[in-house]
Amino acid sequence: NAGVTQTPKFRVLKTGQSMTLLCAQDMNHEYMYWYRQDPGMGLRLIHYSVGEGTTAKGEVPDGYNVSRLKKQNFLLGLESAAPSQTSVYFCASSYPRGTQSYEQYFGPGTRLTVT
Amino acid sequence: DAKTTQPTSMDCAEGRAANLPCNHSTISGNEYVYWYRQIHSQGPQYIIHGLKNNETNEMASLIITEDRKSSTLILPHATLRDTAVYYCIAGTHTGTASKLTFGTGTRLQVTL
């Protein structure tokens, strides 16, 4: 299994440009997440999805849109990139184990710079 | 979710046990304690979690105090590859999603 993969690994955008980050998982996980991590900070949740066709806002959703058309893929879109969106973006997935807690599996990250 | 407090940084000699403390005095009864680590700039890696009983797996042990207001992650024989930022997180699985709130964690430096 490849686990959680992210495409691309690096990207430089100019202010106002748009792009889509792709996250894919091959573990048949139900839940998927997008986080961002700024230098010296912890991760902050942008959006998440509890299943195919469903998405919800996290802690810092402004400026981002997401879609989960297929169970294995979770897309993060930036419609008009701003320098404040320069960050490392991590995708994660998880499977609800029973009715209690469960671990999240993270991808390697996408390093995005907006100039 | 309950807020957690961790020391900013810690050092540990290779081969010794690393004991990483975490305070979560406002944790509620249905919140679990999770530990993740992030090596360099990689994606975080799950280590262990627990509710009120002590837990052990192949990576670490988790000791939770009886009042659940604090916990300690123990790496029994730290190696240089354990150098990372360790995150202690209190969170719940609500049935819709498990949303983890990452703080700034403890930067563990393992030295020779």
XYZ file of C-alpha atoms in Angstrom:
227
model
C 0.000 0.000 0.000
C 1.182 3.504 -0.819
C -0.795 4.924 2.109
C -1.556 8.623 1.693
C 0.004 10.388 -1.276
C -0.066 14.075 -2.185
C 0.435 15.813 -5.510
C 2.374 18.006 -6.153
C 5.222 17.997 -3.612
C 6.216 21.605 -4.295
C 4.546 24.525 -6.044
C 5.168 28.234 -6.463
C 2.192 30.418 -7.360
C 1.776 34.075 -8.096
C -0.839 36.034 -6.176
C -4.254 35.538 -7.742
C -3.452 32.246 -9.455
C -5.458 29.131 -8.727
C -4.449 25.554 -8.150
C -5.688 22.225 -6.861
C -3.863 19.930 -4.464
C -4.650 16.247 -4.760
C -4.694 13.768 -1.916
C -5.158 10.062 -2.529
C -5.373 7.140 -0.102
C -5.497 3.438 -0.838
C -6.540 2.228 2.626
C -10.305 2.472 2.028
C -10.560 5.076 4.765
C -13.840 6.860 5.302
C -12.529 10.157 6.669
C -10.100 12.543 5.041
C -8.619 15.840 6.208
C -6.637 18.820 4.949
C -4.320 20.676 7.333
C -1.911 23.539 6.918
C 1.274 24.090 8.883
C 2.972 27.454 9.038
C 6.618 27.785 10.145
C 7.076 26.980 13.835
C 3.403 26.225 14.283
C 1.264 23.182 14.794
C -1.140 21.891 12.181
C -4.491 23.601 11.666
C -7.496 21.875 10.119
C -8.794 23.474 6.917
C -11.575 21.129 5.758
C -12.486 17.530 6.307
C -14.756 14.874 4.824
C -16.600 12.030 6.512
C -17.402 10.245 3.291
C -17.740 10.424 -0.460
C -19.711 13.485 -1.502
C -19.562 15.182 1.911
C -17.280 17.938 3.192
C -17.187 20.215 6.221
C -15.269 23.267 7.404
C -12.448 23.040 9.882
C -10.659 25.731 11.853
C -9.288 27.821 8.951
C -11.491 27.226 5.858
C -11.474 30.725 4.313
C -9.880 30.931 0.872
C -10.103 27.180 0.256
C -12.617 24.815 -1.308
C -12.658 21.031 -1.267
C -14.317 18.158 -3.039
C -14.594 14.424 -2.357
C -16.085 12.954 -5.507
C -14.396 9.589 -4.967
C -13.791 7.895 -1.645
C -10.067 7.622 -2.228
C -9.483 11.233 -3.312
C -9.769 14.545 -1.493
C -9.033 17.726 -3.448
C -8.091 21.099 -1.971
C -8.544 24.138 -4.188
C -7.207 27.655 -3.950
C -9.269 29.882 -6.245
C -7.185 33.053 -5.861
C -3.941 32.425 -4.032
C -2.661 34.959 -1.506
C 0.785 35.225 0.158
C -0.894 34.329 3.484
C -1.554 30.876 2.034
C 2.152 30.134 1.811
C 2.409 27.033 3.942
C 2.937 23.289 4.023
C -0.274 21.408 3.365
C -0.843 17.958 4.822
C -3.568 15.541 3.957
C -4.640 12.775 6.321
C -7.107 9.935 6.358
C -8.646 7.753 9.021
C -11.169 5.001 9.567
C -13.643 5.046 12.441
C -12.622 2.051 14.491
C -15.602 1.026 16.548
C -17.252 4.012 18.176
C -14.266 5.553 19.880
C -10.921 6.915 18.788
C -8.824 6.201 15.772
C -5.534 7.329 14.338
C -4.941 9.579 11.378
C -2.468 8.668 8.646
C -0.680 11.633 7.091
C 0.763 12.246 3.666
C 4.234 13.709 3.031
C 2.992 17.257 2.496
C 2.867 19.845 -0.278
C 5.063 22.908 0.099
C 3.300 25.892 -1.432
C 4.800 29.341 -1.858
C 2.677 32.258 -3.033
C 4.643 35.284 -4.236
C -11.445 19.963 22.743
C -9.303 20.356 25.841
C -6.162 22.451 25.598
C -2.861 20.702 26.290
C 0.375 22.156 27.631
C 3.789 20.717 26.834
C 7.362 21.867 27.425
C 8.850 23.579 24.403
C 11.910 21.370 24.210
C 13.697 18.474 25.901
C 16.982 16.636 25.526
C 17.635 12.945 26.005
C 20.754 10.823 25.735
C 20.624 7.992 23.254
C 19.714 4.696 24.897
C 18.020 6.366 27.827
C 14.275 6.636 28.371
C 12.639 9.811 27.144
C 9.745 10.958 29.315
C 7.590 13.619 27.679
C 4.992 15.250 29.940
C 1.669 16.758 28.962
C -0.902 18.651 31.012
C -4.567 18.496 30.037
C -6.318 19.703 33.172
C -9.584 20.556 31.377
C -9.950 17.215 29.628
C -13.505 15.910 29.591
C -14.599 12.370 30.297
C -14.981 11.317 26.676
C -11.752 12.851 25.387
C -8.838 10.648 24.514
C -5.179 11.582 24.814
C -3.341 11.107 21.518
C 0.364 11.391 20.826
C 1.790 12.079 17.397
C 5.294 13.004 16.320
C 6.685 14.892 13.360
C 10.185 14.110 12.199
C 11.791 17.054 10.450
C 9.247 18.273 7.897
C 7.485 14.977 7.295
C 3.805 14.346 7.932
C 2.909 13.611 11.561
C 3.038 9.989 12.657
C 0.638 8.428 15.133
C 2.307 6.987 18.227
C -0.284 5.969 20.793
C -3.534 6.987 22.435
C -5.437 6.264 25.625
C -8.526 7.151 27.625
C -7.718 6.383 31.256
C -5.721 3.184 31.369
C -2.009 3.070 30.704
C -1.190 1.875 27.214
C 1.849 0.313 25.591
C 2.688 -0.543 22.018
C 5.834 -1.271 20.040
C 6.765 2.403 19.918
C 6.003 3.799 23.346
C 4.119 3.700 26.618
C 1.473 6.162 27.733
C 0.942 6.809 31.418
C -2.230 8.733 32.325
C -2.748 9.983 35.870
C -5.775 8.760 37.749
C -7.467 12.173 37.581
C -6.618 12.298 33.827
C -5.258 15.821 34.140
C -1.828 14.890 32.857
C 0.007 12.166 31.017
C 3.523 11.086 30.102
C 4.748 9.548 26.892
C 7.680 7.226 27.447
C 10.125 6.182 24.740
C 11.962 3.398 26.596
C 15.249 3.471 24.687
C 15.548 6.672 22.682
C 17.590 6.656 19.486
C 18.777 9.478 17.258
C 15.865 8.678 14.925
C 13.455 9.642 17.711
C 14.516 13.280 17.383
C 11.252 14.988 16.449
C 8.466 17.275 17.596
C 6.005 15.384 19.789
C 2.394 16.504 19.954
C 0.026 15.684 22.796
C -3.602 16.122 21.763
C -6.879 15.721 23.604
C -9.762 14.958 21.316
C -12.939 13.039 20.765
C -14.450 10.925 18.078
C -17.909 12.390 17.790
C -19.174 9.857 15.316
C -18.757 12.293 12.477
C -15.060 12.996 12.549
C -12.053 13.074 14.803
C -10.674 16.580 14.598
C -7.264 16.909 16.150
C -6.015 20.253 17.422
C -2.241 20.356 17.185
C -0.344 22.754 19.436
C 3.332 23.530 19.025
C 4.466 20.326 20.752
C 7.740 19.373 22.450
C 10.902 19.313 20.389
C 12.851 16.258 21.577
C 16.539 16.214 20.762
C 18.251 12.859 21.240
C 22.009 13.163 21.535
C 24.961 10.763 21.605
